[in-house]
Amino acid sequence: MEKDIAINGDNAIALAWKQMDPDVCAAYPITPQTIIVERFSDYVADGEVHTEFVCTESEHSALTLCIAAASAGARTVTATASVGLAHMWEMLGAASGMRVPLTMAVANRALSAPINIHCDHGDAMASRDTGWIIIFAENVQEAYDNAIIAPKIAEHKDVQLPMMTCLDGFILTHAIERMTPIADADVKKFVGEYDPVHPLLDHKNPVTHGAMDGHEYYFEHRFQMQRAMENALKVAEDVFKDFEKISGRRYHALEQYKCDDAEFVAVCLGSTFGTLKETVDQLRNEGHKIGVMMPRLLRPLPFEAIAKAVSGKKGVIVFDKFMTLGGFAPLFEDISVSAGSLDKIPKLYSFVYGLGGRDAKVDDMRGALLEVIGGNAKRINYLGVKL
């Protein structure tokens, strides 16, 4: 194990990529992810990796190039955020539909308008049903670890889907934290050599990518992607176990903190998991039986594990860093559907919070949880809104 270092989330992603030494990286800069590709381009320029780095004219072009490179048989990475991810939207479905297992770091940032460069989960949520595996990080360490884990899941022969590794903009991308890196040789061995499936450059076994797909087979091909997502849930747990062997850190598709004996359970994504752990500790000291969980994988959603975790609880409080206009917040919706398989469904409460980077501190979360525990919360709540 290497010595601890002080590093921000963006540089941690770049370090993970350096240790993997991918074949191709194509990207376009956008706050707050720019540091990732800037730092990685330094590694390229200094000859520390063998990656072909391409700075394209837009995010749409960046992902298009990545899809082409991955289709040709190259291990490929990219990064983006917010409206950059939105600009890629057309190609998100192309990447998953063509079954290219590239990986993309997403520095979560609010979508326009109004223009806002700070963190919420609007970009990932707008993309959650495009066929990408989506994994979230609580802190810088996890952002680094997820970047190493992602290719092992995406490239698995039973999966073959692209994967987003999400980290909260500024909160993790720019915050310097203590992190324990893994030795270069261990990362290289863990990730392994890329073994592409049906690459275009295999001239002895010619294939077609991106062909027209009519009504005769389109449904079946989409169904194959669904099966691949289901496979990804099991593959991810196996990869997490293997990753523990080189890192000492064990992850799960659904992370839980003090949930076993809890009467109430909070649910969140990303860096808020750490905030809610501290909140739970405070409330536990005051005699309240409460826990918190985070679906590390948003897609594929570990719905069976979620249902088991919320079974028998008095209340489930879901915190969404995104607002679905005219509908229910997306994580709340996912948790509600997961709980719907239970014979007795606990009461579910939605709290939308932190939009556009608005800070949500322990005291804010504490107030929300006490509202639910005290029976004073509505079903749909907007934490800290000034109107």
Short mmCIF file of C-alpha atoms in Angstrom, two decimals:
data_model
loop_
_atom_site.label_atom_id
_atom_site.label_comp_id
_atom_site.label_asym_id
_atom_site.label_seq_id
_atom_site.Cartn_x
_atom_site.Cartn_y
_atom_site.Cartn_z
CA MET A 1 0.00 0.00 0.00
CA GLU A 2 1.25 3.46 -0.88
CA LYS A 3 1.57 6.34 1.60
CA ASP A 4 -1.35 8.72 2.06
CA ILE A 5 -1.40 11.83 -0.10
CA ALA A 6 -3.37 15.08 -0.13
CA ILE A 7 -5.27 15.45 -3.39
CA ASN A 8 -8.52 16.78 -4.82
CA GLY A 9 -11.07 14.60 -6.58
CA ASP A 10 -10.26 15.71 -10.12
CA ASN A 11 -6.54 15.02 -9.70
CA ALA A 12 -7.41 11.70 -8.07
CA ILE A 13 -9.33 10.64 -11.20
CA ALA A 14 -6.40 11.71 -13.40
CA LEU A 15 -4.03 9.71 -11.20
CA ALA A 16 -6.20 6.60 -11.52
CA TRP A 17 -6.22 7.01 -15.31
CA LYS A 18 -2.44 7.44 -15.32
CA GLN A 19 -2.04 4.18 -13.43
CA MET A 20 -4.36 2.38 -15.86
CA ASP A 21 -2.73 3.96 -18.96
CA PRO A 22 -5.77 3.82 -21.27
CA ASP A 23 -5.37 3.74 -25.05
CA VAL A 24 -7.46 6.82 -25.86
CA CYS A 25 -8.79 9.88 -24.05
CA ALA A 26 -10.93 12.42 -25.88
CA ALA A 27 -12.42 15.34 -23.99
CA TYR A 28 -13.55 18.95 -23.95
CA PRO A 29 -13.02 21.17 -20.91
CA ILE A 30 -15.91 22.23 -18.67
CA THR A 31 -16.03 23.35 -15.03
CA PRO A 32 -15.72 21.59 -12.61
CA GLN A 33 -14.21 18.61 -14.44
CA THR A 34 -11.55 20.48 -16.45
CA ILE A 35 -8.78 19.69 -13.96
CA ILE A 36 -9.20 15.97 -14.73
CA VAL A 37 -8.31 16.24 -18.41
CA GLU A 38 -5.80 19.04 -17.83
CA ARG A 39 -3.84 16.95 -15.38
CA PHE A 40 -4.13 13.84 -17.48
CA SER A 41 -2.90 15.75 -20.53
CA ASP A 42 0.20 16.62 -18.46
CA TYR A 43 0.85 12.91 -17.97
CA VAL A 44 0.47 12.42 -21.72
CA ALA A 45 2.78 15.33 -22.59
CA ASP A 46 5.40 14.15 -20.08
CA GLY A 47 5.40 10.65 -21.55
CA GLU A 48 4.14 9.02 -18.36
CA VAL A 49 1.36 7.25 -20.27
CA HIS A 50 1.00 5.99 -23.83
CA THR A 51 -2.52 7.37 -24.26
CA GLU A 52 -3.63 9.06 -27.46
CA PHE A 53 -5.12 12.32 -26.13
CA VAL A 54 -7.52 14.31 -28.31
CA CYS A 55 -8.97 17.68 -27.30
CA THR A 56 -12.07 17.91 -29.47
CA GLU A 57 -14.21 20.89 -30.44
CA SER A 58 -17.17 19.90 -28.23
CA GLU A 59 -18.42 17.34 -25.76
CA HIS A 60 -20.58 15.75 -28.45
CA SER A 61 -17.47 15.25 -30.56
CA ALA A 62 -15.51 13.96 -27.59
CA LEU A 63 -17.96 11.16 -26.87
CA THR A 64 -18.36 10.41 -30.57
CA LEU A 65 -14.60 9.95 -30.86
CA CYS A 66 -14.57 7.80 -27.73
CA ILE A 67 -17.28 5.56 -29.14
CA ALA A 68 -15.31 5.15 -32.36
CA ALA A 69 -12.09 4.39 -30.48
CA ALA A 70 -13.78 1.88 -28.17
CA SER A 71 -15.48 0.23 -31.15
CA ALA A 72 -12.09 -0.11 -32.82
CA GLY A 73 -10.78 -1.96 -29.75
CA ALA A 74 -9.20 0.73 -27.56
CA ARG A 75 -9.66 1.14 -23.80
CA THR A 76 -11.14 4.62 -23.71
CA VAL A 77 -11.87 7.27 -21.06
CA THR A 78 -13.40 10.73 -21.01
CA ALA A 79 -14.86 13.25 -18.55
CA THR A 80 -17.50 15.95 -18.51
CA ALA A 81 -20.07 17.81 -16.39
CA SER A 82 -23.47 19.48 -16.52
CA VAL A 83 -24.36 20.94 -19.92
CA GLY A 84 -21.35 19.13 -21.34
CA LEU A 85 -23.05 15.85 -20.49
CA ALA A 86 -26.29 17.26 -21.88
CA HIS A 87 -24.48 18.12 -25.13
CA MET A 88 -23.43 14.47 -25.33
CA TRP A 89 -26.98 13.22 -24.84
CA GLU A 90 -27.51 11.97 -28.39
CA MET A 91 -24.34 9.88 -28.14
CA LEU A 92 -25.08 8.45 -24.69
CA GLY A 93 -27.62 6.10 -26.20
CA ALA A 94 -25.28 5.36 -29.10
CA ALA A 95 -22.52 4.31 -26.67
CA SER A 96 -24.74 1.95 -24.69
CA GLY A 97 -26.60 0.64 -27.73
CA MET A 98 -23.32 -0.14 -29.48
CA ARG A 99 -22.16 -1.87 -26.27
CA VAL A 100 -18.87 0.00 -25.96
CA PRO A 101 -17.46 -0.29 -22.40
CA LEU A 102 -15.81 3.13 -22.17
CA THR A 103 -15.72 4.95 -18.83
CA MET A 104 -16.56 8.60 -18.18
CA ALA A 105 -15.99 10.69 -15.06
CA VAL A 106 -18.89 13.08 -14.43
CA ALA A 107 -18.26 16.02 -12.10
CA ASN A 108 -21.85 16.57 -11.05
CA ARG A 109 -23.05 20.11 -11.66
CA ALA A 110 -26.42 21.82 -12.05
CA LEU A 111 -28.00 22.16 -15.48
CA SER A 112 -28.95 25.52 -16.99
CA ALA A 113 -30.95 27.71 -16.84
CA PRO A 114 -30.24 29.88 -14.88
CA ILE A 115 -26.53 29.26 -15.43
CA ASN A 116 -24.97 27.66 -12.38
CA ILE A 117 -21.57 26.01 -12.04
CA HIS A 118 -22.12 24.38 -8.65
CA CYS A 119 -23.13 20.90 -7.57
CA ASP A 120 -26.37 19.11 -7.89
CA HIS A 121 -27.22 15.83 -9.58
CA GLY A 122 -29.25 17.14 -12.51
CA ASP A 123 -26.74 16.02 -15.13
CA ALA A 124 -26.57 12.40 -13.97
CA MET A 125 -30.30 12.18 -13.34
CA ALA A 126 -31.11 13.47 -16.82
CA SER A 127 -28.92 10.64 -18.17
CA ARG A 128 -29.85 7.84 -15.80
CA ASP A 129 -31.98 5.87 -18.28
CA THR A 130 -29.65 6.00 -21.29
CA GLY A 131 -28.14 2.57 -20.67
CA TRP A 132 -25.03 3.62 -18.74
CA ILE A 133 -23.91 2.05 -15.49
CA ILE A 134 -23.75 4.88 -12.93
CA ILE A 135 -21.69 4.80 -9.73
CA PHE A 136 -21.43 7.53 -7.05
CA ALA A 137 -18.65 8.47 -4.64
CA GLU A 138 -18.93 9.80 -1.10
CA ASN A 139 -15.42 11.26 -0.96
CA VAL A 140 -12.16 11.71 -2.89
CA GLN A 141 -10.94 8.23 -1.96
CA GLU A 142 -14.03 6.68 -3.46
CA ALA A 143 -13.83 8.84 -6.58
CA TYR A 144 -10.31 7.46 -7.15
CA ASP A 145 -11.35 3.90 -6.35
CA ASN A 146 -14.42 4.05 -8.60
CA ALA A 147 -12.27 5.15 -11.53
CA ILE A 148 -10.19 1.99 -11.13
CA ILE A 149 -13.18 -0.26 -10.50
CA ALA A 150 -15.22 1.01 -13.46
CA PRO A 151 -13.36 -0.70 -16.35
CA LYS A 152 -13.52 -4.07 -14.57
CA ILE A 153 -17.31 -3.83 -14.46
CA ALA A 154 -17.93 -2.19 -17.84
CA GLU A 155 -15.56 -4.45 -19.80
CA HIS A 156 -16.79 -7.72 -18.29
CA LYS A 157 -17.94 -10.08 -21.03
CA ASP A 158 -21.39 -10.39 -19.42
CA VAL A 159 -21.82 -6.61 -19.25
CA GLN A 160 -20.20 -4.63 -22.10
CA LEU A 161 -21.84 -1.30 -21.25
CA PRO A 162 -20.39 2.19 -20.73
CA MET A 163 -20.03 3.50 -17.18
CA MET A 164 -20.19 6.90 -15.48
CA THR A 165 -18.19 7.54 -12.32
CA CYS A 166 -19.88 10.46 -10.56
CA LEU A 167 -18.28 12.83 -8.06
CA ASP A 168 -19.88 15.95 -6.62
CA GLY A 169 -18.70 19.12 -8.32
CA PHE A 170 -16.43 21.34 -6.19
CA ILE A 171 -17.38 19.42 -3.02
CA LEU A 172 -15.16 16.57 -4.22
CA THR A 173 -13.62 17.77 -7.49
CA HIS A 174 -11.80 20.70 -5.89
CA ALA A 175 -11.67 19.77 -2.20
CA ILE A 176 -8.30 18.43 -1.04
CA GLU A 177 -8.64 15.33 1.13
CA ARG A 178 -6.37 12.61 2.46
CA MET A 179 -6.32 9.63 0.12
CA THR A 180 -4.51 6.30 0.06
CA PRO A 181 -3.48 5.45 -3.51
CA ILE A 182 -2.75 1.95 -4.73
CA ALA A 183 0.64 0.97 -6.16
CA ASP A 184 0.88 1.41 -9.94
CA ALA A 185 1.67 -2.26 -10.52
CA ASP A 186 -1.34 -3.37 -8.47
CA VAL A 187 -3.69 -1.10 -10.41
CA LYS A 188 -2.34 -2.34 -13.75
CA LYS A 189 -2.72 -5.95 -12.67
CA PHE A 190 -6.22 -5.38 -11.28
CA VAL A 191 -7.52 -3.65 -14.39
CA GLY A 192 -5.65 -6.04 -16.68
CA GLU A 193 -5.08 -5.90 -20.41
CA TYR A 194 -8.05 -4.78 -22.45
CA ASP A 195 -9.64 -7.64 -24.38
CA PRO A 196 -12.22 -6.03 -26.69
CA VAL A 197 -15.30 -7.89 -27.91
CA HIS A 198 -15.85 -7.73 -31.69
CA PRO A 199 -13.44 -4.84 -32.40
CA LEU A 200 -13.71 -3.18 -35.79
CA LEU A 201 -9.98 -3.47 -36.39
CA ASP A 202 -10.03 -7.26 -36.18
CA HIS A 203 -9.93 -7.66 -39.97
CA LYS A 204 -9.94 -11.45 -39.73
CA ASN A 205 -13.38 -11.33 -38.09
CA PRO A 206 -15.21 -8.44 -39.78
CA VAL A 207 -18.19 -6.93 -37.98
CA THR A 208 -20.56 -4.00 -38.39
CA HIS A 209 -21.17 -1.44 -35.63
CA GLY A 210 -24.01 1.06 -35.47
CA ALA A 211 -26.16 -0.53 -38.15
CA MET A 212 -29.82 0.27 -38.81
CA ASP A 213 -32.07 -1.82 -36.54
CA GLY A 214 -35.72 -2.20 -37.56
CA HIS A 215 -38.70 -3.48 -35.65
CA GLU A 216 -37.65 -7.09 -36.27
CA TYR A 217 -34.77 -6.96 -33.76
CA TYR A 218 -34.64 -3.55 -32.00
CA PHE A 219 -36.75 -4.79 -29.07
CA GLU A 220 -34.53 -7.85 -28.59
CA HIS A 221 -31.35 -5.79 -28.66
CA ARG A 222 -32.72 -3.45 -26.00
CA PHE A 223 -33.73 -6.49 -23.97
CA GLN A 224 -30.14 -7.77 -24.20
CA MET A 225 -29.01 -4.45 -22.68
CA GLN A 226 -31.45 -4.97 -19.83
CA ARG A 227 -29.97 -8.41 -19.21
CA ALA A 228 -26.49 -6.84 -19.27
CA MET A 229 -27.60 -4.34 -16.61
CA GLU A 230 -28.87 -7.20 -14.46
CA ASN A 231 -25.54 -8.97 -14.92
CA ALA A 232 -23.70 -5.79 -13.96
CA LEU A 233 -25.18 -5.89 -10.46
CA LYS A 234 -23.61 -9.28 -9.73
CA VAL A 235 -20.40 -8.44 -11.58
CA ALA A 236 -20.05 -5.25 -9.53
CA GLU A 237 -20.24 -7.12 -6.23
CA ASP A 238 -17.59 -9.58 -7.46
CA VAL A 239 -15.36 -6.69 -8.57
CA PHE A 240 -15.83 -4.96 -5.21
CA LYS A 241 -14.62 -8.14 -3.47
CA ASP A 242 -11.56 -8.34 -5.72
CA PHE A 243 -10.82 -4.66 -5.19
CA GLU A 244 -10.77 -5.18 -1.42
CA LYS A 245 -7.82 -7.54 -1.88
CA ILE A 246 -5.59 -4.80 -3.32
CA SER A 247 -6.96 -1.85 -1.32
CA GLY A 248 -8.37 -3.10 1.97
CA ARG A 249 -11.54 -1.14 1.16
CA ARG A 250 -14.83 -3.01 0.66
CA TYR A 251 -17.71 -1.52 -1.27
CA HIS A 252 -21.27 -2.63 -1.96
CA ALA A 253 -23.94 -1.73 -4.50
CA LEU A 254 -25.95 -0.48 -1.51
CA GLU A 255 -23.95 1.08 1.32
CA GLN A 256 -25.59 1.05 4.75
CA TYR A 257 -24.72 2.83 7.98
CA LYS A 258 -26.45 1.82 11.24
CA CYS A 259 -29.53 0.58 9.38
CA ASP A 260 -30.00 -2.87 10.94
CA ASP A 261 -31.85 -1.77 14.09
CA ALA A 262 -33.05 1.57 12.74
CA GLU A 263 -36.68 2.63 12.88
CA PHE A 264 -36.08 5.36 10.29
CA VAL A 265 -33.68 5.26 7.35
CA ALA A 266 -32.41 8.17 5.27
CA VAL A 267 -31.28 7.67 1.66
CA CYS A 268 -28.95 9.87 -0.39
CA LEU A 269 -26.26 9.93 -3.08
CA GLY A 270 -22.70 11.24 -3.19
CA SER A 271 -20.95 13.39 -0.61
CA THR A 272 -24.15 13.89 1.40
CA PHE A 273 -23.68 10.33 2.66
CA GLY A 274 -20.88 11.62 4.89
CA THR A 275 -23.00 14.52 6.14
CA LEU A 276 -25.84 12.18 7.00
CA LYS A 277 -23.55 9.74 8.81
CA GLU A 278 -22.56 12.55 11.17
CA THR A 279 -26.22 13.53 11.54
CA VAL A 280 -27.17 9.93 12.34
CA ASP A 281 -24.45 9.73 14.98
CA GLN A 282 -25.79 12.84 16.70
CA LEU A 283 -29.37 11.60 16.65
CA ARG A 284 -28.31 8.16 17.87
CA ASN A 285 -26.66 9.79 20.87
CA GLU A 286 -30.03 11.40 21.62
CA GLY A 287 -31.82 8.04 21.52
CA HIS A 288 -33.26 8.10 18.00
CA LYS A 289 -32.92 4.84 16.09
CA ILE A 290 -32.00 6.07 12.64
CA GLY A 291 -29.64 4.96 9.88
CA VAL A 292 -28.62 6.06 6.39
CA MET A 293 -27.89 4.26 3.15
CA MET A 294 -26.51 5.16 -0.26
CA PRO A 295 -27.08 3.23 -3.48
CA ARG A 296 -23.48 3.30 -4.74
CA LEU A 297 -24.92 2.04 -8.01
CA LEU A 298 -27.77 4.17 -9.29
CA ARG A 299 -27.87 2.04 -12.43
CA PRO A 300 -28.32 -0.85 -12.24
CA LEU A 301 -30.41 -0.05 -9.18
CA PRO A 302 -29.98 -2.62 -6.37
CA PHE A 303 -33.73 -2.64 -5.78
CA GLU A 304 -33.88 -5.98 -3.97
CA ALA A 305 -31.24 -4.87 -1.47
CA ILE A 306 -33.08 -1.55 -1.03
CA ALA A 307 -36.39 -3.31 -0.36
CA LYS A 308 -34.73 -5.55 2.23
CA ALA A 309 -33.04 -2.56 3.89
CA VAL A 310 -36.27 -0.55 4.28
CA SER A 311 -38.47 -3.49 5.26
CA GLY A 312 -40.07 -3.00 8.66
CA LYS A 313 -38.99 0.64 9.02
CA LYS A 314 -41.39 3.30 10.29
CA GLY A 315 -40.21 5.83 7.72
CA VAL A 316 -37.79 6.28 4.82
CA ILE A 317 -36.47 9.78 4.13
CA VAL A 318 -35.06 10.25 0.63
CA PHE A 319 -32.79 13.21 -0.12
CA ASP A 320 -32.61 14.22 -3.79
CA LYS A 321 -30.10 16.78 -5.07
CA PHE A 322 -32.31 17.31 -8.11
CA MET A 323 -35.88 18.40 -8.70
CA THR A 324 -38.08 16.68 -11.27
CA LEU A 325 -40.37 19.46 -12.44
CA GLY A 326 -43.95 18.22 -12.49
CA GLY A 327 -43.08 14.80 -11.08
CA PHE A 328 -41.38 13.03 -8.20
CA ALA A 329 -37.68 13.41 -7.47
CA PRO A 330 -35.80 10.54 -9.16
CA LEU A 331 -34.13 8.86 -6.18
CA PHE A 332 -37.39 9.10 -4.23
CA GLU A 333 -39.12 7.46 -7.16
CA ASP A 334 -36.54 4.65 -7.30
CA ILE A 335 -36.75 3.99 -3.56
CA SER A 336 -40.55 4.07 -3.65
CA VAL A 337 -40.72 1.54 -6.49
CA SER A 338 -38.17 -0.68 -4.72
CA ALA A 339 -40.20 -0.58 -1.50
CA GLY A 340 -43.35 -1.32 -3.51
CA SER A 341 -42.43 -5.01 -3.61
CA LEU A 342 -42.94 -5.26 0.17
CA ASP A 343 -46.17 -6.53 1.72
CA LYS A 344 -46.09 -3.58 4.09
CA ILE A 345 -44.60 -0.41 2.60
CA PRO A 346 -43.05 2.06 5.06
CA LYS A 347 -43.98 5.72 4.89
CA LEU A 348 -41.76 7.48 2.36
CA TYR A 349 -40.76 11.15 2.49
CA SER A 350 -39.09 13.17 -0.25
CA PHE A 351 -36.68 16.01 0.58
CA VAL A 352 -35.28 17.98 -2.35
CA TYR A 353 -32.20 19.88 -1.21
CA GLY A 354 -28.94 21.53 -2.24
CA LEU A 355 -29.88 22.64 -5.75
CA GLY A 356 -27.28 24.74 -7.53
CA GLY A 357 -24.71 24.04 -4.82
CA ARG A 358 -26.70 25.35 -1.87
CA ASP A 359 -25.00 24.01 1.23
CA ALA A 360 -26.83 21.42 3.32
CA LYS A 361 -25.15 21.05 6.69
CA VAL A 362 -25.62 18.61 9.53
CA ASP A 363 -28.06 20.97 11.24
CA ASP A 364 -30.18 21.15 8.07
CA MET A 365 -30.31 17.37 7.75
CA ARG A 366 -30.95 17.02 11.47
CA GLY A 367 -33.97 19.31 11.21
CA ALA A 368 -35.39 17.36 8.30
CA LEU A 369 -34.98 14.01 10.04
CA LEU A 370 -36.51 15.28 13.28
CA GLU A 371 -39.51 16.54 11.32
CA VAL A 372 -40.12 13.01 10.07
CA ILE A 373 -39.47 11.38 13.43
CA GLY A 374 -41.83 13.86 15.09
CA GLY A 375 -44.55 13.25 12.50
CA ASN A 376 -44.47 16.82 11.19
CA ALA A 377 -43.06 16.27 7.68
CA LYS A 378 -45.07 16.39 4.48
CA ARG A 379 -44.70 13.68 1.87
CA ILE A 380 -42.89 16.11 -0.47
CA ASN A 381 -40.51 18.65 1.09
CA TYR A 382 -38.08 21.29 -0.20
CA LEU A 383 -35.28 21.70 2.31
CA GLY A 384 -34.15 25.31 2.81
CA VAL A 385 -36.07 26.89 -0.07
CA LYS A 386 -36.58 30.59 0.59
CA LEU A 387 -39.95 31.11 -1.11
#
